[in-house]
PDB file of C-alpha atoms in Angstrom:
ATOM      1  CA  MET A   1       5.199  -1.609 -32.218  1.00  0.00           C
ATOM      2  CA  PHE A   2       1.526  -2.172 -31.439  1.00  0.00           C
ATOM      3  CA  ARG A   3      -0.474   0.776 -32.829  1.00  0.00           C
ATOM      4  CA  TRP A   4      -3.306   1.941 -30.562  1.00  0.00           C
ATOM      5  CA  GLY A   5      -6.437   3.782 -31.238  1.00  0.00           C
ATOM      6  CA  ILE A   6      -8.476   5.362 -28.408  1.00  0.00           C
ATOM      7  CA  LEU A   7     -12.206   5.163 -28.810  1.00  0.00           C
ATOM      8  CA  SER A   8     -13.464   8.358 -27.055  1.00  0.00           C
ATOM      9  CA  THR A   9     -11.692  11.048 -25.067  1.00  0.00           C
ATOM     10  CA  ALA A  10     -13.039   9.840 -21.697  1.00  0.00           C
ATOM     11  CA  LYS A  11     -11.159  10.920 -18.569  1.00  0.00           C
ATOM     12  CA  ILE A  12      -9.662   7.538 -17.738  1.00  0.00           C
ATOM     13  CA  GLY A  13      -8.222   7.189 -21.162  1.00  0.00           C
ATOM     14  CA  VAL A  14      -6.621  10.676 -21.092  1.00  0.00           C
ATOM     15  CA  THR A  15      -5.374  10.538 -17.525  1.00  0.00           C
ATOM     16  CA  ALA A  16      -4.378   6.821 -17.252  1.00  0.00           C
ATOM     17  CA  VAL A  17      -4.283   4.602 -20.322  1.00  0.00           C
ATOM     18  CA  ILE A  18      -2.957   7.082 -22.919  1.00  0.00           C
ATOM     19  CA  PRO A  19       0.067   7.994 -20.779  1.00  0.00           C
ATOM     20  CA  ALA A  20       0.572   4.316 -20.178  1.00  0.00           C
ATOM     21  CA  ILE A  21       0.581   3.633 -23.956  1.00  0.00           C
ATOM     22  CA  CYS A  22       3.063   6.527 -24.449  1.00  0.00           C
ATOM     23  CA  ASN A  23       5.337   4.984 -21.757  1.00  0.00           C
ATOM     24  CA  ALA A  24       4.989   1.379 -22.892  1.00  0.00           C
ATOM     25  CA  GLU A  25       8.009  -0.195 -24.509  1.00  0.00           C
ATOM     26  CA  ASN A  26       6.077  -1.993 -27.214  1.00  0.00           C
ATOM     27  CA  SER A  27       3.228   0.429 -28.016  1.00  0.00           C
ATOM     28  CA  VAL A  28       2.533   3.652 -29.813  1.00  0.00           C
ATOM     29  CA  LEU A  29      -0.493   5.972 -29.801  1.00  0.00           C
ATOM     30  CA  SER A  30      -1.577   6.213 -33.443  1.00  0.00           C
ATOM     31  CA  ALA A  31      -5.087   7.644 -33.339  1.00  0.00           C
ATOM     32  CA  VAL A  32      -7.809   9.160 -31.122  1.00  0.00           C
ATOM     33  CA  ALA A  33     -11.487   9.210 -32.046  1.00  0.00           C
ATOM     34  CA  SER A  34     -14.358  11.361 -30.731  1.00  0.00           C
ATOM     35  CA  ARG A  35     -17.767  12.255 -31.980  1.00  0.00           C
ATOM     36  CA  ASP A  36     -16.296  15.810 -31.725  1.00  0.00           C
ATOM     37  CA  LEU A  37     -13.402  16.011 -34.167  1.00  0.00           C
ATOM     38  CA  ALA A  38     -11.912  19.061 -32.385  1.00  0.00           C
ATOM     39  CA  LYS A  39     -11.738  17.134 -29.114  1.00  0.00           C
ATOM     40  CA  ALA A  40     -10.098  14.183 -30.823  1.00  0.00           C
ATOM     41  CA  ARG A  41      -7.517  16.415 -32.512  1.00  0.00           C
ATOM     42  CA  ALA A  42      -6.736  18.175 -29.231  1.00  0.00           C
ATOM     43  CA  VAL A  43      -6.051  14.911 -27.412  1.00  0.00           C
ATOM     44  CA  ALA A  44      -4.199  13.511 -30.390  1.00  0.00           C
ATOM     45  CA  ASP A  45      -1.962  16.680 -30.467  1.00  0.00           C
ATOM     46  CA  ARG A  46      -1.390  16.647 -26.758  1.00  0.00           C
ATOM     47  CA  PHE A  47       0.088  13.124 -26.867  1.00  0.00           C
ATOM     48  CA  GLY A  48       1.661  13.189 -30.305  1.00  0.00           C
ATOM     49  CA  ALA A  49      -0.762  10.864 -32.125  1.00  0.00           C
ATOM     50  CA  PRO A  50      -0.659  11.375 -35.909  1.00  0.00           C
ATOM     51  CA  HIS A  51      -4.374  10.630 -36.541  1.00  0.00           C
ATOM     52  CA  ALA A  52      -7.633  12.021 -35.223  1.00  0.00           C
ATOM     53  CA  PHE A  53     -11.058  10.949 -36.234  1.00  0.00           C
ATOM     54  CA  GLY A  54     -14.480  12.578 -35.894  1.00  0.00           C
ATOM     55  CA  SER A  55     -16.348   9.261 -35.658  1.00  0.00           C
ATOM     56  CA  TYR A  56     -15.579   5.929 -34.032  1.00  0.00           C
ATOM     57  CA  ASP A  57     -16.454   4.033 -37.255  1.00  0.00           C
ATOM     58  CA  ASP A  58     -13.915   6.016 -39.228  1.00  0.00           C
ATOM     59  CA  MET A  59     -11.141   5.040 -36.852  1.00  0.00           C
ATOM     60  CA  LEU A  60     -12.141   1.380 -36.865  1.00  0.00           C
ATOM     61  CA  ALA A  61     -11.930   1.451 -40.662  1.00  0.00           C
ATOM     62  CA  SER A  62      -8.374   2.811 -40.555  1.00  0.00           C
ATOM     63  CA  SER A  63      -5.379   0.689 -41.476  1.00  0.00           C
ATOM     64  CA  ASP A  64      -3.274   2.839 -39.093  1.00  0.00           C
ATOM     65  CA  ILE A  65      -4.250   1.023 -35.885  1.00  0.00           C
ATOM     66  CA  ASP A  66      -3.876  -2.572 -34.695  1.00  0.00           C
ATOM     67  CA  GLY A  67      -6.203  -2.372 -31.724  1.00  0.00           C
ATOM     68  CA  VAL A  68      -8.351  -0.046 -29.665  1.00  0.00           C
ATOM     69  CA  TYR A  69      -8.908   0.880 -26.036  1.00  0.00           C
ATOM     70  CA  ILE A  70     -12.590   1.502 -25.225  1.00  0.00           C
ATOM     71  CA  PRO A  71     -13.413   3.708 -22.199  1.00  0.00           C
ATOM     72  CA  LEU A  72     -17.035   4.438 -23.257  1.00  0.00           C
ATOM     73  CA  PRO A  73     -19.950   4.278 -20.786  1.00  0.00           C
ATOM     74  CA  THR A  74     -20.574   0.694 -19.734  1.00  0.00           C
ATOM     75  CA  SER A  75     -23.858   0.439 -21.541  1.00  0.00           C
ATOM     76  CA  GLN A  76     -21.973   0.906 -24.833  1.00  0.00           C
ATOM     77  CA  HIS A  77     -19.151  -1.586 -24.286  1.00  0.00           C
ATOM     78  CA  VAL A  78     -20.586  -4.690 -25.980  1.00  0.00           C
ATOM     79  CA  GLU A  79     -21.754  -2.751 -29.039  1.00  0.00           C
ATOM     80  CA  TRP A  80     -18.406  -1.172 -29.692  1.00  0.00           C
ATOM     81  CA  CYS A  81     -16.363  -4.252 -28.772  1.00  0.00           C
ATOM     82  CA  LEU A  82     -18.285  -6.139 -31.439  1.00  0.00           C
ATOM     83  CA  LYS A  83     -17.758  -3.415 -33.963  1.00  0.00           C
ATOM     84  CA  ALA A  84     -14.156  -3.231 -33.314  1.00  0.00           C
ATOM     85  CA  ALA A  85     -13.707  -7.078 -33.523  1.00  0.00           C
ATOM     86  CA  GLU A  86     -15.684  -7.184 -36.747  1.00  0.00           C
ATOM     87  CA  ALA A  87     -13.261  -4.515 -38.150  1.00  0.00           C
ATOM     88  CA  GLY A  88     -10.411  -6.862 -37.339  1.00  0.00           C
ATOM     89  CA  LYS A  89      -9.097  -4.786 -34.403  1.00  0.00           C
ATOM     90  CA  HIS A  90      -7.930  -6.111 -31.075  1.00  0.00           C
ATOM     91  CA  VAL A  91      -9.871  -4.721 -28.135  1.00  0.00           C
ATOM     92  CA  LEU A  92      -8.989  -3.710 -24.638  1.00  0.00           C
ATOM     93  CA  CYS A  93     -12.269  -2.599 -23.051  1.00  0.00           C
ATOM     94  CA  GLU A  94     -12.718  -0.827 -19.800  1.00  0.00           C
ATOM     95  CA  LYS A  95     -14.485  -2.777 -17.028  1.00  0.00           C
ATOM     96  CA  PRO A  96     -17.122  -3.964 -16.696  1.00  0.00           C
ATOM     97  CA  ILE A  97     -17.113  -5.230 -20.247  1.00  0.00           C
ATOM     98  CA  SER A  98     -20.826  -6.016 -19.902  1.00  0.00           C
ATOM     99  CA  LEU A  99     -23.666  -5.479 -17.470  1.00  0.00           C
ATOM    100  CA  HIS A 100     -24.854  -9.121 -17.848  1.00  0.00           C
ATOM    101  CA  ALA A 101     -22.807 -12.338 -18.115  1.00  0.00           C
ATOM    102  CA  SER A 102     -25.036 -13.634 -20.848  1.00  0.00           C
ATOM    103  CA  GLU A 103     -24.039 -10.843 -23.271  1.00  0.00           C
ATOM    104  CA  ILE A 104     -20.339 -11.868 -23.211  1.00  0.00           C
ATOM    105  CA  ALA A 105     -21.004 -14.923 -25.374  1.00  0.00           C
ATOM    106  CA  ALA A 106     -21.414 -12.701 -28.397  1.00  0.00           C
ATOM    107  CA  LEU A 107     -17.999 -11.149 -27.668  1.00  0.00           C
ATOM    108  CA  GLN A 108     -16.475 -14.607 -27.468  1.00  0.00           C
ATOM    109  CA  ARG A 109     -17.930 -15.540 -30.888  1.00  0.00           C
ATOM    110  CA  ALA A 110     -16.683 -12.280 -32.465  1.00  0.00           C
ATOM    111  CA  ARG A 111     -13.206 -12.887 -30.953  1.00  0.00           C
ATOM    112  CA  ASP A 112     -13.018 -16.403 -32.397  1.00  0.00           C
ATOM    113  CA  THR A 113     -14.557 -15.588 -35.745  1.00  0.00           C
ATOM    114  CA  ASN A 114     -12.355 -12.561 -36.396  1.00  0.00           C
ATOM    115  CA  GLY A 115      -9.153 -13.893 -34.722  1.00  0.00           C
ATOM    116  CA  VAL A 116      -8.665 -10.953 -32.466  1.00  0.00           C
ATOM    117  CA  LEU A 117      -7.957 -10.500 -28.800  1.00  0.00           C
ATOM    118  CA  ILE A 118     -10.706  -8.983 -26.602  1.00  0.00           C
ATOM    119  CA  SER A 119      -9.794  -8.387 -23.002  1.00  0.00           C
ATOM    120  CA  GLU A 120     -11.520  -6.610 -20.088  1.00  0.00           C
ATOM    121  CA  ALA A 121      -9.212  -3.912 -18.558  1.00  0.00           C
ATOM    122  CA  PHE A 122      -8.614  -5.157 -15.011  1.00  0.00           C
ATOM    123  CA  MET A 123      -5.299  -3.473 -14.532  1.00  0.00           C
ATOM    124  CA  VAL A 124      -5.017  -4.868 -10.954  1.00  0.00           C
ATOM    125  CA  THR A 125      -4.283  -8.329 -12.386  1.00  0.00           C
ATOM    126  CA  TYR A 126      -1.038  -7.041 -13.914  1.00  0.00           C
ATOM    127  CA  HIS A 127       0.278  -5.356 -10.684  1.00  0.00           C
ATOM    128  CA  PRO A 128       3.144  -7.098  -8.946  1.00  0.00           C
ATOM    129  CA  GLN A 129       1.520  -6.626  -5.548  1.00  0.00           C
ATOM    130  CA  TRP A 130      -1.315  -8.961  -6.716  1.00  0.00           C
ATOM    131  CA  LEU A 131       1.025 -11.466  -8.177  1.00  0.00           C
ATOM    132  CA  LYS A 132       2.773 -11.539  -4.762  1.00  0.00           C
ATOM    133  CA  VAL A 133      -0.545 -12.018  -2.924  1.00  0.00           C
ATOM    134  CA  ARG A 134      -1.424 -14.886  -5.228  1.00  0.00           C
ATOM    135  CA  GLU A 135       2.099 -16.463  -4.605  1.00  0.00           C
ATOM    136  CA  LEU A 136       1.752 -16.102  -0.874  1.00  0.00           C
ATOM    137  CA  ILE A 137      -1.637 -17.759  -0.746  1.00  0.00           C
ATOM    138  CA  ALA A 138      -0.575 -20.566  -3.113  1.00  0.00           C
ATOM    139  CA  THR A 139       2.553 -21.359  -1.067  1.00  0.00           C
ATOM    140  CA  GLY A 140       0.606 -21.551   2.171  1.00  0.00           C
ATOM    141  CA  ALA A 141       2.002 -18.399   3.839  1.00  0.00           C
ATOM    142  CA  ILE A 142      -1.248 -17.793   5.641  1.00  0.00           C
ATOM    143  CA  GLY A 143      -2.329 -21.477   5.904  1.00  0.00           C
ATOM    144  CA  ARG A 144      -5.889 -22.230   5.129  1.00  0.00           C
ATOM    145  CA  LEU A 145      -7.757 -19.181   3.820  1.00  0.00           C
ATOM    146  CA  ARG A 146     -10.980 -18.685   5.641  1.00  0.00           C
ATOM    147  CA  GLN A 147     -12.128 -15.102   5.107  1.00  0.00           C
ATOM    148  CA  VAL A 148     -11.561 -12.225   2.719  1.00  0.00           C
ATOM    149  CA  GLN A 149     -12.788  -8.754   3.741  1.00  0.00           C
ATOM    150  CA  ALA A 150     -12.812  -5.809   1.518  1.00  0.00           C
ATOM    151  CA  ALA A 151     -14.106  -2.220   1.042  1.00  0.00           C
ATOM    152  CA  PHE A 152     -14.117   0.226  -1.872  1.00  0.00           C
ATOM    153  CA  THR A 153     -15.892   3.556  -1.492  1.00  0.00           C
ATOM    154  CA  TYR A 154     -15.941   7.101  -2.856  1.00  0.00           C
ATOM    155  CA  PHE A 155     -18.317  10.039  -2.684  1.00  0.00           C
ATOM    156  CA  ASN A 156     -19.904  11.219  -5.934  1.00  0.00           C
ATOM    157  CA  LYS A 157     -23.399  12.839  -6.135  1.00  0.00           C
ATOM    158  CA  ASP A 158     -22.815  14.547  -9.580  1.00  0.00           C
ATOM    159  CA  ALA A 159     -25.990  13.776 -11.526  1.00  0.00           C
ATOM    160  CA  SER A 160     -24.120  14.351 -14.832  1.00  0.00           C
ATOM    161  CA  ASN A 161     -21.545  11.720 -13.977  1.00  0.00           C
ATOM    162  CA  MET A 162     -22.071   8.356 -15.824  1.00  0.00           C
ATOM    163  CA  ARG A 163     -21.536   6.540 -12.506  1.00  0.00           C
ATOM    164  CA  ASN A 164     -24.873   8.008 -11.423  1.00  0.00           C
ATOM    165  CA  GLN A 165     -26.815   7.345 -14.567  1.00  0.00           C
ATOM    166  CA  LEU A 166     -28.679   4.072 -14.642  1.00  0.00           C
ATOM    167  CA  SER A 167     -29.044   4.135 -18.459  1.00  0.00           C
ATOM    168  CA  LEU A 168     -25.261   4.286 -18.901  1.00  0.00           C
ATOM    169  CA  GLY A 169     -24.582   1.422 -16.591  1.00  0.00           C
ATOM    170  CA  GLY A 170     -23.894   3.407 -13.440  1.00  0.00           C
ATOM    171  CA  GLY A 171     -23.873   2.136  -9.914  1.00  0.00           C
ATOM    172  CA  ALA A 172     -21.457   0.972  -7.250  1.00  0.00           C
ATOM    173  CA  LEU A 173     -21.414  -2.719  -8.262  1.00  0.00           C
ATOM    174  CA  PRO A 174     -20.571  -2.203 -11.928  1.00  0.00           C
ATOM    175  CA  ASP A 175     -18.079   0.470 -11.239  1.00  0.00           C
ATOM    176  CA  ILE A 176     -16.202  -0.804  -8.119  1.00  0.00           C
ATOM    177  CA  GLY A 177     -17.906  -3.958  -6.911  1.00  0.00           C
ATOM    178  CA  VAL A 178     -16.076  -5.896  -9.653  1.00  0.00           C
ATOM    179  CA  TYR A 179     -12.757  -5.138  -7.979  1.00  0.00           C
ATOM    180  CA  PRO A 180     -13.024  -7.194  -4.736  1.00  0.00           C
ATOM    181  CA  THR A 181     -14.546 -10.064  -6.742  1.00  0.00           C
ATOM    182  CA  VAL A 182     -11.920 -10.203  -9.465  1.00  0.00           C
ATOM    183  CA  ALA A 183      -9.024  -9.700  -7.023  1.00  0.00           C
ATOM    184  CA  THR A 184     -10.274 -12.533  -4.775  1.00  0.00           C
ATOM    185  CA  ARG A 185     -10.831 -14.805  -7.722  1.00  0.00           C
ATOM    186  CA  PHE A 186      -7.460 -13.899  -9.229  1.00  0.00           C
ATOM    187  CA  VAL A 187      -5.351 -14.673  -6.192  1.00  0.00           C
ATOM    188  CA  THR A 188      -7.189 -17.784  -5.071  1.00  0.00           C
ATOM    189  CA  GLY A 189      -8.088 -19.460  -8.339  1.00  0.00           C
ATOM    190  CA  LYS A 190     -11.390 -20.301  -6.791  1.00  0.00           C
ATOM    191  CA  GLU A 191     -14.994 -19.523  -7.840  1.00  0.00           C
ATOM    192  CA  PRO A 192     -18.052 -18.650  -5.700  1.00  0.00           C
ATOM    193  CA  VAL A 193     -21.057 -20.893  -5.552  1.00  0.00           C
ATOM    194  CA  ARG A 194     -23.700 -18.526  -4.086  1.00  0.00           C
ATOM    195  CA  ALA A 195     -24.067 -14.915  -2.886  1.00  0.00           C
ATOM    196  CA  MET A 196     -26.158 -12.840  -0.491  1.00  0.00           C
ATOM    197  CA  ALA A 197     -26.448  -9.064  -0.581  1.00  0.00           C
ATOM    198  CA  THR A 198     -28.151  -5.921   0.721  1.00  0.00           C
ATOM    199  CA  ILE A 199     -28.339  -3.164  -1.808  1.00  0.00           C
ATOM    200  CA  GLU A 200     -29.471   0.422  -1.466  1.00  0.00           C
ATOM    201  CA  ARG A 201     -30.412   2.603  -4.430  1.00  0.00           C
ATOM    202  CA  ASP A 202     -30.298   6.304  -4.727  1.00  0.00           C
ATOM    203  CA  PRO A 203     -33.841   7.657  -4.702  1.00  0.00           C
ATOM    204  CA  ASP A 204     -33.042  10.084  -7.542  1.00  0.00           C
ATOM    205  CA  PHE A 205     -30.581   8.294  -9.702  1.00  0.00           C
ATOM    206  CA  GLY A 206     -31.969   4.776  -9.310  1.00  0.00           C
ATOM    207  CA  THR A 207     -28.415   3.414  -9.199  1.00  0.00           C
ATOM    208  CA  ASP A 208     -27.064   1.209  -6.461  1.00  0.00           C
ATOM    209  CA  ARG A 209     -25.179   3.571  -4.097  1.00  0.00           C
ATOM    210  CA  TYR A 210     -24.385   0.998  -1.438  1.00  0.00           C
ATOM    211  CA  ALA A 211     -24.066  -2.748  -1.435  1.00  0.00           C
ATOM    212  CA  SER A 212     -22.935  -5.151   1.247  1.00  0.00           C
ATOM    213  CA  VAL A 213     -22.072  -8.559  -0.117  1.00  0.00           C
ATOM    214  CA  ARG A 214     -21.315 -12.017   1.128  1.00  0.00           C
ATOM    215  CA  ALA A 215     -19.979 -14.579  -1.391  1.00  0.00           C
ATOM    216  CA  ASP A 216     -19.551 -18.262  -0.523  1.00  0.00           C
ATOM    217  CA  PHE A 217     -16.479 -19.842  -2.112  1.00  0.00           C
ATOM    218  CA  GLU A 218     -17.087 -23.085  -0.119  1.00  0.00           C
ATOM    219  CA  ASP A 219     -13.572 -23.123   1.376  1.00  0.00           C
ATOM    220  CA  PHE A 220     -13.730 -19.480   2.432  1.00  0.00           C
ATOM    221  CA  GLU A 221     -16.021 -16.441   2.401  1.00  0.00           C
ATOM    222  CA  LEU A 222     -15.576 -13.110   0.669  1.00  0.00           C
ATOM    223  CA  THR A 223     -17.471 -10.203   2.465  1.00  0.00           C
ATOM    224  CA  PHE A 224     -17.205  -6.698   1.130  1.00  0.00           C
ATOM    225  CA  TYR A 225     -19.075  -3.426   0.872  1.00  0.00           C
ATOM    226  CA  VAL A 226     -18.877  -0.748  -1.922  1.00  0.00           C
ATOM    227  CA  ALA A 227     -20.451   2.634  -2.044  1.00  0.00           C
ATOM    228  CA  THR A 228     -20.611   5.721  -4.297  1.00  0.00           C
ATOM    229  CA  GLN A 229     -21.713   8.094  -1.474  1.00  0.00           C
ATOM    230  CA  LEU A 230     -19.364   7.305   1.387  1.00  0.00           C
ATOM    231  CA  ALA A 231     -15.945   8.787   2.245  1.00  0.00           C
ATOM    232  CA  ALA A 232     -13.171   7.372   0.041  1.00  0.00           C
ATOM    233  CA  ARG A 233     -11.784   4.090   1.352  1.00  0.00           C
ATOM    234  CA  GLN A 234     -10.020   1.044  -0.021  1.00  0.00           C
ATOM    235  CA  SER A 235      -8.996  -2.079   1.900  1.00  0.00           C
ATOM    236  CA  ILE A 236      -8.685  -5.801   1.557  1.00  0.00           C
ATOM    237  CA  ALA A 237      -7.419  -8.575   3.838  1.00  0.00           C
ATOM    238  CA  PHE A 238      -7.024 -12.364   3.310  1.00  0.00           C
ATOM    239  CA  HIS A 239      -7.264 -14.154   6.622  1.00  0.00           C
ATOM    240  CA  GLY A 240      -5.995 -17.759   7.174  1.00  0.00           C
ATOM    241  CA  ASP A 241      -5.336 -20.017  10.087  1.00  0.00           C
ATOM    242  CA  LYS A 242      -1.581 -19.275  10.041  1.00  0.00           C
ATOM    243  CA  GLY A 243      -1.677 -15.529   9.336  1.00  0.00           C
ATOM    244  CA  TYR A 244      -3.216 -12.878   7.194  1.00  0.00           C
ATOM    245  CA  ILE A 245      -2.371 -10.517   4.318  1.00  0.00           C
ATOM    246  CA  GLU A 246      -3.317  -6.877   4.210  1.00  0.00           C
ATOM    247  CA  VAL A 247      -3.085  -4.849   0.903  1.00  0.00           C
ATOM    248  CA  LEU A 248      -2.726  -1.135   1.659  1.00  0.00           C
ATOM    249  CA  ALA A 249      -4.037   0.328  -1.654  1.00  0.00           C
ATOM    250  CA  PRO A 250      -5.478  -2.638  -3.420  1.00  0.00           C
ATOM    251  CA  PHE A 251      -7.186  -1.141  -6.395  1.00  0.00           C
ATOM    252  CA  ASN A 252      -5.967   2.376  -7.065  1.00  0.00           C
ATOM    253  CA  THR A 253      -2.292   2.346  -5.919  1.00  0.00           C
ATOM    254  CA  GLY A 254      -0.856   5.861  -5.967  1.00  0.00           C
ATOM    255  CA  LYS A 255      -4.292   7.463  -5.492  1.00  0.00           C
ATOM    256  CA  TYR A 256      -5.539   5.943  -2.224  1.00  0.00           C
ATOM    257  CA  ASP A 257      -2.076   5.045  -1.030  1.00  0.00           C
ATOM    258  CA  HIS A 258       1.231   3.499  -2.168  1.00  0.00           C
ATOM    259  CA  ALA A 259       1.594  -0.242  -3.162  1.00  0.00           C
ATOM    260  CA  LYS A 260       2.389  -2.263  -0.057  1.00  0.00           C
ATOM    261  CA  ILE A 261       1.235  -5.593   1.249  1.00  0.00           C
ATOM    262  CA  THR A 262       1.854  -6.859   4.826  1.00  0.00           C
ATOM    263  CA  LEU A 263       2.079 -10.536   5.793  1.00  0.00           C
ATOM    264  CA  HIS A 264       1.224 -11.087   9.568  1.00  0.00           C
ATOM    265  CA  ASP A 265       1.831 -14.300  11.406  1.00  0.00           C
ATOM    266  CA  ALA A 266      -0.905 -16.015  13.360  1.00  0.00           C
ATOM    267  CA  SER A 267       0.187 -14.547  16.701  1.00  0.00           C
ATOM    268  CA  HIS A 268       0.538 -11.058  15.256  1.00  0.00           C
ATOM    269  CA  GLY A 269       4.030 -11.107  16.760  1.00  0.00           C
ATOM    270  CA  SER A 270       5.881 -10.520  13.491  1.00  0.00           C
ATOM    271  CA  SER A 271       5.150  -9.236  10.000  1.00  0.00           C
ATOM    272  CA  THR A 272       6.814  -8.875   6.662  1.00  0.00           C
ATOM    273  CA  GLU A 273       6.213  -6.005   4.316  1.00  0.00           C
ATOM    274  CA  TYR A 274       6.503  -5.974   0.608  1.00  0.00           C
ATOM    275  CA  ASN A 275       6.761  -2.632  -1.156  1.00  0.00           C
ATOM    276  CA  PHE A 276       6.384  -2.140  -4.878  1.00  0.00           C
ATOM    277  CA  GLY A 277       7.453   1.364  -5.495  1.00  0.00           C
ATOM    278  CA  ASN A 278       6.009   3.543  -8.247  1.00  0.00           C
ATOM    279  CA  VAL A 279       4.522   0.798 -10.449  1.00  0.00           C
ATOM    280  CA  ASP A 280       2.112   1.870 -13.298  1.00  0.00           C
ATOM    281  CA  HIS A 281      -0.215  -1.155 -13.636  1.00  0.00           C
ATOM    282  CA  TYR A 282      -1.914   0.481 -16.629  1.00  0.00           C
ATOM    283  CA  CYS A 283       1.402   0.432 -18.429  1.00  0.00           C
ATOM    284  CA  LEU A 284       1.988  -3.234 -17.468  1.00  0.00           C
ATOM    285  CA  GLU A 285      -1.509  -3.959 -18.775  1.00  0.00           C
ATOM    286  CA  VAL A 286      -0.899  -2.197 -22.026  1.00  0.00           C
ATOM    287  CA  GLU A 287       2.376  -3.998 -22.576  1.00  0.00           C
ATOM    288  CA  ALA A 288       0.943  -7.446 -21.743  1.00  0.00           C
ATOM    289  CA  PHE A 289      -2.031  -6.886 -24.006  1.00  0.00           C
ATOM    290  CA  ALA A 290       0.144  -5.757 -27.011  1.00  0.00           C
ATOM    291  CA  ARG A 291       2.424  -8.877 -26.590  1.00  0.00           C
ATOM    292  CA  ALA A 292      -0.607 -11.189 -26.394  1.00  0.00           C
ATOM    293  CA  ALA A 293      -2.234  -9.530 -29.388  1.00  0.00           C
ATOM    294  CA  GLN A 294       0.943 -10.044 -31.332  1.00  0.00           C
ATOM    295  CA  GLY A 295       1.000 -13.743 -30.552  1.00  0.00           C
ATOM    296  CA  GLU A 296       3.136 -14.095 -27.513  1.00  0.00           C
ATOM    297  CA  ASP A 297       2.156 -16.468 -24.741  1.00  0.00           C
ATOM    298  CA  VAL A 298       1.363 -13.840 -22.069  1.00  0.00           C
ATOM    299  CA  GLU A 299      -1.270 -14.010 -19.287  1.00  0.00           C
ATOM    300  CA  VAL A 300      -4.107 -11.525 -19.974  1.00  0.00           C
ATOM    301  CA  PHE A 301      -7.609 -11.259 -18.612  1.00  0.00           C
ATOM    302  CA  THR A 302      -9.766 -13.435 -20.802  1.00  0.00           C
ATOM    303  CA  LEU A 303     -13.395 -13.241 -21.769  1.00  0.00           C
ATOM    304  CA  GLU A 304     -13.963 -16.551 -20.036  1.00  0.00           C
ATOM    305  CA  ASN A 305     -12.750 -14.921 -16.889  1.00  0.00           C
ATOM    306  CA  SER A 306     -15.085 -11.980 -17.631  1.00  0.00           C
ATOM    307  CA  VAL A 307     -18.051 -14.276 -17.760  1.00  0.00           C
ATOM    308  CA  LEU A 308     -17.197 -15.818 -14.341  1.00  0.00           C
ATOM    309  CA  ASN A 309     -16.788 -12.465 -12.652  1.00  0.00           C
ATOM    310  CA  GLN A 310     -19.924 -11.019 -14.102  1.00  0.00           C
ATOM    311  CA  LYS A 311     -21.915 -14.064 -13.064  1.00  0.00           C
ATOM    312  CA  LEU A 312     -21.079 -13.261  -9.489  1.00  0.00           C
ATOM    313  CA  ILE A 313     -22.174  -9.633  -9.915  1.00  0.00           C
ATOM    314  CA  ASP A 314     -25.379 -10.793 -11.523  1.00  0.00           C
ATOM    315  CA  ALA A 315     -26.114 -13.104  -8.530  1.00  0.00           C
ATOM    316  CA  VAL A 316     -25.336 -10.251  -6.170  1.00  0.00           C
ATOM    317  CA  TYR A 317     -28.062  -8.170  -7.854  1.00  0.00           C
ATOM    318  CA  ARG A 318     -30.514 -11.068  -7.720  1.00  0.00           C
ATOM    319  CA  ALA A 319     -29.745 -11.564  -4.045  1.00  0.00           C
ATOM    320  CA  GLY A 320     -30.328  -7.850  -3.353  1.00  0.00           C
ATOM    321  CA  GLU A 321     -33.778  -8.259  -4.825  1.00  0.00           C
ATOM    322  CA  SER A 322     -34.748 -11.529  -3.270  1.00  0.00           C
ATOM    323  CA  GLY A 323     -33.103 -11.159   0.126  1.00  0.00           C
ATOM    324  CA  ASN A 324     -31.938 -14.774  -0.156  1.00  0.00           C
ATOM    325  CA  TRP A 325     -28.876 -16.725  -1.093  1.00  0.00           C
ATOM    326  CA  GLU A 326     -28.594 -16.822  -4.984  1.00  0.00           C
ATOM    327  CA  THR A 327     -26.646 -19.348  -6.935  1.00  0.00           C
ATOM    328  CA  VAL A 328     -23.752 -17.954  -9.010  1.00  0.00           C
TER     329      VAL A 328
END
């Protein structure tokens, strides 16, 4: 069994990833760390973990864990990924793993030097609905792909929330803009060459609260908008010359809606639905990561993939400033 340590008691860890670890067939929750030992002990007791630590460093020094999940604020991801790798621990880090593509090279060196796995936690790439979309596009079900359109929004004006704090890596693009980009790249196997964007920042927080993006993949375009101060919405469609694919709840299945994709023909005269039931993509992610960390040949999200995705986000920010196309 792969022994997990959770580095912080952040909400996504407690509500999504720790339950996934507890339900995974090849994993066990061994330890929880927090800068507040009482908080760590409370979460550890709640989920039956035998160990609790009052500092992150103490947990990384422990021989009772094989790897860690890091759900810290984005601005701290690189620092603690490096520390975990140097301690010989495998690392699953919440997205985005870095705010700049150039910072990921240090993680690649740490991975290779210490012989550990470091992976960015894009749970969507483990969900069977996305594997099906990838298959349909690859087999020509919609013909030549020409346009991908997506939206991901929610409303949050809480000044204490890290998503609204620039110093912690807040903003719409780091938090949710990475999903349309990674999903499109995942199912097409293609990379963008340039990007254009309009970005609006909150006058008080300084974070990007709205972004409208156009990314040129040469063979097709990706257009999407993300926002932290609009009514909640998720959608994505892949439009080809022989049909199109709609994904009902692309990024947070079960929260925005259930997992279903619909394949429409060119005339819109018939359609095929694919339903995926109550799939926990966090559990699939945890299981795949544990197998890969233990040496199995399993597809996981690599740091090389992280570099490519963040390069697009970096180009989007530059385009928002310049008002011009920016090379990815």
